[in-house]
Short mmCIF file of C-alpha atoms and ligand atoms in Angstrom, two decimals:
data_model
loop_
_atom_site.label_atom_id
_atom_site.label_comp_id
_atom_site.label_asym_id
_atom_site.label_seq_id
_atom_site.Cartn_x
_atom_site.Cartn_y
_atom_site.Cartn_z
CA MET A 1 58.37 20.36 8.90
CA ILE A 2 55.92 20.84 6.66
CA LYS A 3 52.86 18.50 7.24
CA LYS A 4 49.65 18.91 5.16
CA VAL A 5 49.56 21.03 2.79
CA LEU A 6 45.93 23.16 1.22
CA ILE A 7 47.08 23.70 -2.29
CA ALA A 8 44.98 26.38 -3.02
CA ASN A 9 44.38 25.30 -7.08
CA ARG A 10 43.21 23.53 -9.58
CA GLY A 11 44.03 21.88 -12.80
CA GLU A 12 47.41 20.72 -13.69
CA ILE A 13 49.37 22.48 -11.08
CA ALA A 14 47.10 21.45 -8.56
CA VAL A 15 47.50 18.13 -9.14
CA ARG A 16 51.89 18.81 -10.31
CA VAL A 17 51.94 20.16 -6.34
CA LEU A 18 50.33 17.47 -5.10
CA ARG A 19 53.27 14.98 -6.57
CA ALA A 20 55.52 17.16 -4.83
CA CYS A 21 53.88 16.47 -1.55
CA LYS A 22 53.78 12.92 -1.85
CA ASP A 23 57.05 12.65 -2.86
CA LEU A 24 57.75 14.84 0.61
CA GLY A 25 55.51 12.30 1.93
CA ILE A 26 53.44 15.46 2.88
CA GLN A 27 49.41 14.96 3.43
CA THR A 28 47.16 16.87 1.05
CA VAL A 29 44.24 19.21 0.81
CA ALA A 30 42.56 19.73 -2.14
CA ILE A 31 40.01 22.77 -2.75
CA HIS A 32 37.37 23.03 -5.16
CA SER A 33 34.93 24.64 -6.85
CA THR A 34 31.15 22.35 -7.45
CA ALA A 35 32.47 22.53 -11.58
CA ASP A 36 35.42 20.90 -10.20
CA ALA A 37 34.16 17.81 -7.53
CA ASP A 38 34.99 14.97 -10.21
CA ALA A 39 38.62 17.09 -10.43
CA MET A 40 41.46 15.09 -11.12
CA HIS A 41 43.53 16.66 -8.61
CA VAL A 42 40.07 16.20 -5.70
CA ARG A 43 40.47 12.94 -6.97
CA LEU A 44 44.48 12.25 -5.91
CA ALA A 45 44.13 14.62 -2.55
CA ASP A 46 44.33 12.88 0.32
CA GLU A 47 41.07 15.26 1.29
CA SER A 48 39.13 17.72 -0.69
CA VAL A 49 37.38 20.91 1.02
CA CYS A 50 34.45 22.85 -1.81
CA VAL A 51 34.63 26.12 -1.39
CA GLY A 52 31.53 27.27 -3.07
CA PRO A 53 29.97 27.42 -6.67
CA PRO A 54 32.56 27.49 -10.00
CA GLN A 55 33.16 31.43 -10.21
CA PRO A 56 36.42 31.74 -9.19
CA ARG A 57 35.68 35.29 -7.30
CA GLU A 58 33.25 32.63 -4.92
CA SER A 59 36.07 29.99 -4.67
CA TYR A 60 39.72 30.16 -5.66
CA LEU A 61 39.87 33.88 -5.06
CA ASN A 62 37.51 33.42 -2.22
CA ILE A 63 40.66 33.93 0.23
CA PRO A 64 37.95 33.85 3.70
CA ALA A 65 37.01 30.78 2.07
CA VAL A 66 40.36 29.27 1.44
CA ILE A 67 41.46 30.08 4.72
CA SER A 68 38.91 28.12 6.46
CA ALA A 69 39.65 25.73 4.65
CA ALA A 70 43.22 25.41 5.54
CA CYS A 71 42.02 25.17 9.06
CA ILE A 72 39.70 22.90 9.18
CA SER A 73 41.34 20.54 7.89
CA GLY A 74 44.07 21.23 9.55
CA ALA A 75 46.70 21.89 6.73
CA ASP A 76 50.22 23.43 8.84
CA ALA A 77 50.67 25.61 5.19
CA ILE A 78 49.01 26.58 1.61
CA HIS A 79 50.39 26.04 -1.78
CA PRO A 80 48.70 28.91 -4.08
CA GLY A 81 50.48 27.46 -7.81
CA PHE A 82 49.90 30.19 -10.06
CA GLY A 83 47.06 32.78 -11.09
CA PHE A 84 44.65 33.04 -8.93
CA LEU A 85 45.60 34.09 -5.35
CA SER A 86 49.78 33.50 -6.07
CA GLU A 87 50.61 37.00 -6.22
CA ASN A 88 48.18 38.69 -4.06
CA SER A 89 50.80 40.10 -1.06
CA THR A 90 46.79 40.57 1.18
CA PHE A 91 46.52 36.15 0.80
CA SER A 92 49.95 35.77 1.40
CA HIS A 93 49.95 38.05 4.42
CA MET A 94 46.80 36.37 6.16
CA VAL A 95 47.63 33.24 5.89
CA GLU A 96 50.71 34.01 7.93
CA GLU A 97 48.54 35.42 10.11
CA HIS A 98 46.37 32.94 10.44
CA GLY A 99 49.96 31.14 11.80
CA LEU A 100 50.35 28.82 8.69
CA ILE A 101 53.25 28.68 6.22
CA PHE A 102 52.62 30.53 2.40
CA ILE A 103 54.63 28.40 0.19
CA GLY A 104 56.06 31.65 -1.87
CA PRO A 105 57.80 34.62 -0.22
CA LYS A 106 57.29 37.22 1.83
CA ALA A 107 54.51 39.16 1.52
CA ASP A 108 56.29 42.33 1.91
CA HIS A 109 58.24 41.00 -1.36
CA ILE A 110 54.34 39.38 -3.18
CA ALA A 111 53.58 43.68 -3.15
CA MET A 112 57.31 45.40 -3.91
CA MET A 113 57.28 43.23 -7.72
CA GLY A 114 53.84 43.67 -8.09
CA ASP A 115 54.27 47.21 -8.39
CA LYS A 116 56.60 47.43 -11.95
CA ILE A 117 57.68 51.26 -11.18
CA THR A 118 59.09 49.54 -7.15
CA ALA A 119 60.52 46.58 -9.33
CA LYS A 120 61.93 47.95 -11.63
CA LYS A 121 63.99 50.82 -9.06
CA THR A 122 65.20 48.08 -7.08
CA PHE A 123 66.56 45.38 -9.62
CA SER A 124 68.20 48.92 -11.50
CA SER A 125 69.72 49.47 -7.82
CA LEU A 126 71.11 46.48 -7.55
CA GLY A 127 72.68 46.50 -10.81
CA LEU A 128 70.83 45.14 -12.81
CA GLN A 129 70.03 47.44 -16.59
CA ILE A 130 66.71 48.28 -16.82
CA VAL A 131 64.83 49.08 -20.38
CA PRO A 132 65.47 53.55 -20.56
CA GLY A 133 62.33 55.18 -19.69
CA SER A 134 61.21 57.20 -17.12
CA ASP A 135 62.38 57.51 -13.72
CA GLY A 136 58.96 56.22 -11.88
CA SER A 137 55.29 57.12 -12.51
CA VAL A 138 54.69 60.30 -15.31
CA SER A 139 51.59 62.25 -13.28
CA ASN A 140 51.26 64.70 -15.69
CA ILE A 141 51.19 64.26 -18.70
CA ASN A 142 52.75 67.44 -20.01
CA LYS A 143 55.55 66.04 -17.83
CA ALA A 144 55.41 63.15 -19.51
CA LEU A 145 55.01 63.87 -23.40
CA LYS A 146 58.35 66.18 -22.55
CA ILE A 147 60.37 62.35 -21.92
CA ALA A 148 59.01 60.72 -23.93
CA ASP A 149 60.17 63.33 -27.21
CA GLU A 150 63.49 63.53 -25.53
CA MET A 151 62.85 59.67 -25.23
CA GLY A 152 61.85 59.18 -28.36
CA TYR A 153 58.88 57.38 -30.43
CA PRO A 154 57.88 54.35 -30.91
CA VAL A 155 57.23 55.02 -26.43
CA LEU A 156 55.66 52.52 -23.98
CA ILE A 157 53.30 53.51 -22.13
CA LYS A 158 53.22 50.68 -18.38
CA ALA A 159 50.56 50.43 -15.19
CA ALA A 160 52.69 49.76 -12.48
CA GLY A 161 49.77 47.81 -10.94
CA GLY A 162 49.78 46.38 -14.30
CA GLY A 163 52.51 43.49 -15.36
CA GLY A 164 52.16 40.66 -18.16
CA GLY A 165 51.25 42.87 -20.75
CA ARG A 166 47.93 43.79 -18.87
CA GLY A 167 47.52 47.71 -19.31
CA MET A 168 49.81 48.71 -22.34
CA LYS A 169 49.57 51.28 -24.34
CA VAL A 170 52.01 52.00 -27.29
CA ALA A 171 52.69 55.52 -28.42
CA ASN A 172 54.47 55.66 -32.50
CA SER A 173 54.66 59.51 -32.47
CA ARG A 174 53.64 62.49 -30.96
CA LEU A 175 51.00 62.65 -32.19
CA ASP A 176 49.31 60.03 -30.70
CA PHE A 177 51.36 60.36 -27.13
CA ALA A 178 48.72 62.43 -24.82
CA GLU A 179 45.42 59.53 -26.46
CA ALA A 180 48.32 56.28 -25.22
CA TYR A 181 48.23 57.84 -22.13
CA GLU A 182 45.27 58.84 -20.74
CA THR A 183 43.80 55.90 -21.37
CA ALA A 184 46.64 54.05 -20.17
CA ARG A 185 46.03 55.53 -16.86
CA ARG A 186 42.15 55.62 -16.78
CA GLU A 187 42.05 51.20 -17.90
CA ALA A 188 44.89 50.77 -15.24
CA GLY A 189 42.29 53.02 -12.77
CA ILE A 190 39.59 50.32 -13.82
CA SER A 191 41.43 47.14 -13.85
CA PHE A 192 44.58 47.71 -11.51
CA GLY A 193 43.37 50.30 -8.87
CA ASN A 194 46.22 52.09 -9.08
CA ASP A 195 46.61 55.08 -12.31
CA GLN A 196 49.56 54.85 -12.16
CA VAL A 197 51.91 54.62 -15.59
CA TYR A 198 55.45 54.83 -16.46
CA LEU A 199 56.92 54.96 -19.91
CA GLU A 200 59.80 52.31 -21.61
CA LYS A 201 61.43 53.04 -24.59
CA TYR A 202 59.23 50.24 -27.13
CA LEU A 203 62.03 47.99 -28.31
CA ALA A 204 60.39 46.66 -31.54
CA ASN A 205 61.29 42.50 -31.83
CA PRO A 206 63.14 41.62 -28.51
CA ARG A 207 62.96 38.50 -27.35
CA HIS A 208 61.78 37.20 -24.15
CA ILE A 209 63.93 35.58 -21.77
CA GLU A 210 63.28 34.95 -17.94
CA PHE A 211 65.74 33.21 -15.82
CA GLN A 212 64.96 31.12 -12.70
CA ILE A 213 65.62 31.37 -9.53
CA ILE A 214 65.29 29.74 -5.84
CA ALA A 215 66.49 31.15 -2.80
CA ASP A 216 66.40 29.64 1.03
CA LYS A 217 66.15 31.58 4.03
CA PHE A 218 69.34 31.90 4.29
CA GLY A 219 70.32 34.08 1.98
CA ASN A 220 71.25 31.11 -0.59
CA ALA A 221 70.07 32.10 -4.12
CA ILE A 222 70.81 30.46 -6.64
CA HIS A 223 69.97 30.52 -10.70
CA LEU A 224 69.17 27.30 -12.51
CA GLY A 225 69.04 29.04 -16.15
CA GLU A 226 67.05 30.88 -18.38
CA ARG A 227 63.98 30.25 -20.65
CA ASP A 228 62.72 31.90 -23.87
CA CYS A 229 59.03 32.49 -24.13
CA SER A 230 59.16 34.27 -26.70
CA LEU A 231 56.79 32.51 -28.94
CA GLN A 232 53.25 34.39 -27.31
CA LYS A 233 49.91 35.32 -28.48
CA ARG A 234 48.09 38.12 -26.80
CA ASN A 235 50.70 38.29 -24.05
CA GLN A 236 49.87 34.92 -23.68
CA LYS A 237 53.04 32.07 -24.33
CA VAL A 238 52.58 29.37 -25.94
CA TRP A 239 55.99 27.76 -26.48
CA GLU A 240 58.74 27.45 -24.37
CA GLU A 241 62.18 26.52 -24.57
CA ALA A 242 65.08 25.82 -22.33
CA LEU A 243 67.71 26.78 -22.41
CA SER A 244 67.71 29.71 -25.34
CA SER A 245 69.55 29.40 -28.44
CA VAL A 246 70.86 33.44 -27.86
CA LEU A 247 72.73 33.37 -24.73
CA THR A 248 76.21 31.94 -24.83
CA PRO A 249 77.61 29.00 -21.86
CA GLN A 250 79.52 31.73 -20.24
CA PHE A 251 77.57 34.46 -20.51
CA ARG A 252 74.37 32.60 -18.93
CA ASP A 253 76.90 31.95 -15.72
CA ASP A 254 77.88 35.45 -15.43
CA PHE A 255 74.99 36.87 -15.79
CA GLY A 256 72.76 34.30 -13.63
CA ARG A 257 75.07 34.65 -10.66
CA LYS A 258 74.74 38.89 -10.54
CA ILE A 259 70.73 38.09 -11.15
CA ALA A 260 71.04 35.33 -7.69
CA ARG A 261 72.98 37.93 -6.26
CA ALA A 262 70.57 40.55 -6.48
CA VAL A 263 68.20 38.08 -5.23
CA GLY A 264 69.95 37.42 -1.83
CA GLU A 265 70.69 40.93 -0.93
CA LEU A 266 66.90 41.67 -1.57
CA GLY A 267 66.91 38.87 0.92
CA TYR A 268 64.21 37.15 -1.15
CA CYS A 269 63.25 33.76 0.04
CA GLY A 270 61.54 31.37 -2.42
CA VAL A 271 61.06 30.25 -6.26
CA GLY A 272 60.61 33.27 -8.49
CA THR A 273 62.08 34.15 -12.59
CA LEU A 274 62.99 37.45 -13.60
CA GLU A 275 61.88 38.82 -16.66
CA PHE A 276 63.90 40.40 -19.24
CA LEU A 277 63.25 41.40 -22.82
CA TYR A 278 66.62 40.71 -25.16
CA GLU A 279 67.74 42.65 -28.22
CA ASN A 280 71.20 44.04 -29.97
CA GLU A 281 72.90 41.78 -27.77
CA ARG A 282 71.32 42.98 -25.01
CA LEU A 283 68.99 41.67 -21.75
CA TYR A 284 66.53 44.36 -19.99
CA PHE A 285 65.37 43.50 -16.77
CA ILE A 286 61.21 44.59 -17.08
CA GLU A 287 59.64 42.48 -14.20
CA MET A 288 60.36 39.90 -11.67
CA ASN A 289 57.18 37.53 -10.55
CA THR A 290 57.24 35.73 -7.61
CA ARG A 291 55.00 32.52 -7.79
CA ILE A 292 55.68 29.41 -9.50
CA GLN A 293 55.85 29.53 -13.31
CA VAL A 294 53.83 27.68 -15.27
CA GLU A 295 56.55 26.87 -17.69
CA HIS A 296 58.85 25.39 -14.75
CA PRO A 297 58.96 21.78 -16.16
CA ILE A 298 61.61 22.60 -19.06
CA THR A 299 63.65 23.76 -17.00
CA GLU A 300 63.06 20.92 -14.45
CA VAL A 301 64.03 18.57 -16.91
CA ILE A 302 67.49 20.13 -18.27
CA THR A 303 68.32 20.44 -14.43
CA GLY A 304 67.09 17.56 -12.62
CA ILE A 305 66.21 20.00 -9.58
CA ASP A 306 62.32 19.59 -9.16
CA ILE A 307 61.54 23.03 -8.50
CA VAL A 308 58.25 22.28 -6.84
CA ARG A 309 60.50 20.10 -4.06
CA GLU A 310 62.63 23.03 -3.51
CA GLN A 311 60.29 25.38 -3.54
CA ILE A 312 58.11 23.53 -0.64
CA LEU A 313 61.58 22.59 1.76
CA ILE A 314 62.50 26.46 1.55
CA ALA A 315 58.90 27.33 3.38
CA GLY A 316 59.28 24.97 5.23
CA GLY A 317 62.63 26.18 6.50
CA ARG A 318 65.50 24.11 4.46
CA ARG A 319 68.02 25.35 3.21
CA LEU A 320 68.51 24.48 -0.32
CA SER A 321 69.77 20.84 -1.38
CA ILE A 322 72.10 22.20 -4.17
CA SER A 323 73.96 24.71 -4.81
CA GLN A 324 75.48 27.32 -7.31
CA ASP A 325 78.63 24.79 -8.46
CA ASP A 326 75.64 21.74 -8.48
CA VAL A 327 73.51 22.99 -10.93
CA LYS A 328 74.66 21.68 -14.70
CA PHE A 329 72.28 21.77 -17.99
CA ARG A 330 72.45 18.38 -20.01
CA GLY A 331 70.48 18.59 -24.03
CA HIS A 332 67.41 20.97 -24.43
CA ALA A 333 63.49 21.14 -23.89
CA ILE A 334 60.47 22.27 -25.51
CA GLU A 335 57.16 23.12 -23.38
CA CYS A 336 53.86 23.38 -25.70
CA ARG A 337 50.94 24.81 -23.74
CA ILE A 338 47.92 22.32 -24.62
CA ASN A 339 44.87 24.86 -24.66
CA ALA A 340 41.28 24.42 -24.99
CA GLU A 341 41.10 26.79 -27.46
CA ASN A 342 40.63 26.85 -31.26
CA SER A 343 43.96 26.42 -32.70
CA GLU A 344 42.36 28.23 -35.79
CA THR A 345 40.79 31.21 -33.82
CA PHE A 346 42.08 30.90 -29.90
CA MET A 347 38.42 30.83 -29.26
CA PRO A 348 38.76 29.37 -25.99
CA SER A 349 36.67 25.52 -26.18
CA ALA A 350 34.52 23.45 -23.61
CA GLY A 351 33.25 20.25 -22.92
CA THR A 352 33.70 17.27 -22.28
CA VAL A 353 36.85 15.04 -23.16
CA THR A 354 35.95 12.20 -25.61
CA ASN A 355 38.94 10.32 -25.84
CA TYR A 356 42.10 10.90 -24.49
CA HIS A 357 45.33 8.85 -24.97
CA CYS A 358 48.91 11.05 -22.91
CA PRO A 359 52.12 10.40 -25.60
CA GLY A 360 54.73 9.13 -23.83
CA GLY A 361 58.13 7.31 -24.78
CA PRO A 362 62.14 9.09 -23.77
CA GLY A 363 62.07 12.42 -23.06
CA VAL A 364 58.04 12.96 -23.18
CA ARG A 365 56.75 14.94 -19.72
CA VAL A 366 52.68 15.42 -19.06
CA ASP A 367 51.19 17.69 -17.33
CA SER A 368 48.18 17.53 -16.80
CA ALA A 369 44.84 16.81 -15.02
CA LEU A 370 42.65 15.29 -18.07
CA TYR A 371 41.26 12.36 -18.03
CA ASP A 372 38.71 9.76 -20.49
CA GLY A 373 35.01 11.59 -19.55
CA CYS A 374 36.68 15.24 -17.91
CA LYS A 375 34.63 18.44 -18.05
CA VAL A 376 37.02 21.26 -19.33
CA PRO A 377 34.87 24.58 -17.03
CA PRO A 378 34.09 27.56 -19.18
CA TYR A 379 34.91 29.55 -16.50
CA TYR A 380 38.79 28.68 -16.06
CA ASP A 381 42.00 29.57 -17.71
CA SER A 382 41.99 27.31 -21.04
CA LEU A 383 45.26 25.99 -19.79
CA ILE A 384 44.90 21.92 -19.79
CA ALA A 385 47.92 20.39 -20.47
CA LYS A 386 51.74 20.84 -20.43
CA LEU A 387 53.54 18.91 -23.03
CA ILE A 388 56.98 19.06 -22.40
CA VAL A 389 59.99 17.47 -24.41
CA HIS A 390 63.37 16.88 -23.44
CA ALA A 391 66.78 15.44 -25.68
CA ASN A 392 70.05 15.69 -25.89
CA ASP A 393 69.72 18.84 -28.42
CA ARG A 394 67.52 20.85 -30.04
CA GLU A 395 67.00 18.99 -33.26
CA GLN A 396 66.56 16.15 -31.35
CA CYS A 397 64.04 17.84 -29.40
CA LEU A 398 61.76 18.90 -32.30
CA ALA A 399 61.67 15.36 -33.54
CA SER A 400 60.29 14.48 -30.69
CA LEU A 401 58.06 16.98 -30.00
CA ARG A 402 56.40 16.19 -33.45
CA ARG A 403 56.37 12.91 -32.85
CA ALA A 404 54.26 13.71 -29.50
CA LEU A 405 51.66 16.28 -31.02
CA ARG A 406 51.23 13.19 -33.55
CA GLU A 407 50.55 10.86 -30.82
CA TYR A 408 48.62 13.40 -27.98
CA VAL A 409 44.91 12.02 -28.49
CA ILE A 410 42.28 15.07 -27.24
CA ASP A 411 39.08 14.42 -28.60
CA GLY A 412 36.20 16.66 -28.05
CA ILE A 413 36.84 19.71 -27.31
CA ASP A 414 38.79 21.87 -29.70
CA THR A 415 42.75 22.14 -28.46
CA LEU A 416 46.50 24.13 -29.48
CA ILE A 417 48.01 20.44 -30.90
CA PRO A 418 47.51 21.40 -34.15
CA LEU A 419 49.38 25.11 -33.74
CA HIS A 420 52.04 23.08 -31.97
CA LEU A 421 53.14 20.62 -34.97
CA LYS A 422 52.94 23.69 -37.76
CA LEU A 423 55.38 25.67 -35.21
CA ALA A 424 57.15 22.60 -34.83
CA ASN A 425 57.02 22.33 -38.86
CA ASN A 426 57.61 25.78 -39.17
CA PRO A 427 61.23 26.60 -40.77
CA ASP A 428 62.03 29.22 -38.38
CA VAL A 429 61.32 28.13 -35.73
CA ILE A 430 63.25 25.03 -36.32
CA ALA A 431 66.03 27.28 -37.30
CA GLY A 432 65.53 29.49 -33.82
CA ASN A 433 65.00 32.79 -35.75
CA PHE A 434 61.22 34.46 -33.91
CA ASP A 435 60.42 37.05 -31.54
CA ILE A 436 57.81 38.31 -29.31
CA HIS A 437 55.71 39.19 -32.51
CA PHE A 438 56.33 36.14 -34.64
CA LEU A 439 53.17 34.09 -33.36
CA GLU A 440 51.25 36.90 -35.02
CA ARG A 441 53.07 38.27 -37.42
CA VAL A 442 52.89 34.77 -39.34
CA TYR A 443 49.46 33.23 -37.71
CA LYS A 444 47.59 36.45 -38.02
CA GLY A 445 44.82 34.12 -39.28
CA ASN A 446 44.52 33.33 -35.64
CA THR A 447 43.99 36.90 -34.13
C1 MV4 B 501 58.17 45.82 -23.65
C2 MV4 B 501 57.84 45.52 -24.62
C3 MV4 B 501 58.82 45.91 -25.70
N1 MV4 B 501 58.94 47.14 -24.77
N2 MV4 B 501 58.35 46.09 -22.76
C4 MV4 B 501 54.87 42.13 -22.16
C5 MV4 B 501 54.44 41.35 -21.17
C6 MV4 B 501 55.47 42.17 -19.76
N3 MV4 B 501 56.15 41.51 -20.02
C7 MV4 B 501 56.15 43.34 -20.54
N4 MV4 B 501 55.76 42.82 -22.11
C8 MV4 B 501 56.48 44.13 -23.07
N5 MV4 B 501 57.02 44.84 -22.53
C9 MV4 B 501 59.34 47.75 -23.60
N6 MV4 B 501 59.52 48.40 -23.11
C10 MV4 B 501 57.17 44.81 -25.32
C11 MV4 B 501 56.25 43.57 -24.48
C12 MV4 B 501 55.88 42.95 -24.53
C13 MV4 B 501 56.01 41.74 -25.28
C14 MV4 B 501 57.00 40.73 -24.19
C15 MV4 B 501 57.29 39.75 -24.38
C16 MV4 B 501 56.47 38.47 -24.23
C17 MV4 B 501 55.85 38.75 -24.95
C18 MV4 B 501 55.17 40.27 -25.69
C19 MV4 B 501 53.93 40.67 -26.31
C20 MV4 B 501 53.90 41.78 -26.23
C21 MV4 B 501 54.24 42.79 -25.62
#
């Protein structure tokens, strides 16, 4: 059983993991940069270690500093949260090399899913439908052009080492394929140290649907339903919902069990999310994330399952405490990401929170590390809070969300709250009529 966890992250996810540890009676060690010395996760942890200056590569991404902090504090496990080192297979391997438990999947599975070509081949062989495209990487422009011609345009060129929208180029016709292909390869080599690219048929107006899975070390794998993450801006999710409004209960159960079987056959252990594009009533697998995701709370509130708690227990060698038949979905949940960004321009907005008031009431949850007078530093991701609302159905959820957004006070910096109020009052959003391009199409002024 894990007794002390070092949380290798900051902000709201560090507070979230810390809370799960405290509920389990597990000691907590926070790490922080010099910019986060007064941050909430540092205040709430049992112990804290400064790992370096503000820049992520000098602190939260500094593997020797993070592992040293775990060793000197006597932690027996490290939770990476999301972002930072959470999908770094070298880090995961080094943690285990130092006799510590990495609270996440095996390093091999992190590496496997980090290569988007291998991930697609793996799940295609396990029976999932993938987006039509090249069979693996295309390293020769002439072969690539031939495949693109056969597929028909538009074609998407994706980096094998990419993901999350990074390293993607669209070729709308044969005429602009060569430039898109060469640019994608060059940028992939620079960004990921891997210039392998692959081709996919470009799906014009899909929804982004992802399934949550959890698997233990004994081959038990279950799904916790899906989330619709289509409301995105420049590949950054801003609003997520569970469940989606496009899957029927029967389809969800059949498809979810199929995914869970695939994950179990893989020998995967931990939490994970399988990402799909939904178009013409079909789900096409695109990639798998091997970390806890920002949007996990909406799945927690509709299932009543504490995903982070299960993740920690599984890492400590416990069996899953729930079976697939135990998983029931109640009501509807929406998460609004409260980023420190201007709602019109999406420009980052760092500074001091001069006045802070959290919404509350039935079905309202706020995951945040904010407090009156806290500093929002400019060095890190702009996510500063998540407003999660849960109600009996989507209509009531939207009503409570509007109320909660109006109650939410964060003075001193810009936030996305005004944008979320627009979305919560938008007729197409209210009707559930949106795809991955909706936000940019309707709020193009915010590009
Ligand atoms: C696609 C696609 C259309 N067709 N693949 C972006 C992030 C990564 N999860 C995969 N992404 C996409 N892959 C094909 N074949 C459109 C996107 C995409 C997207 C997907 C989900 C949510 C938001 C998105 C924003 C832009 C592009």
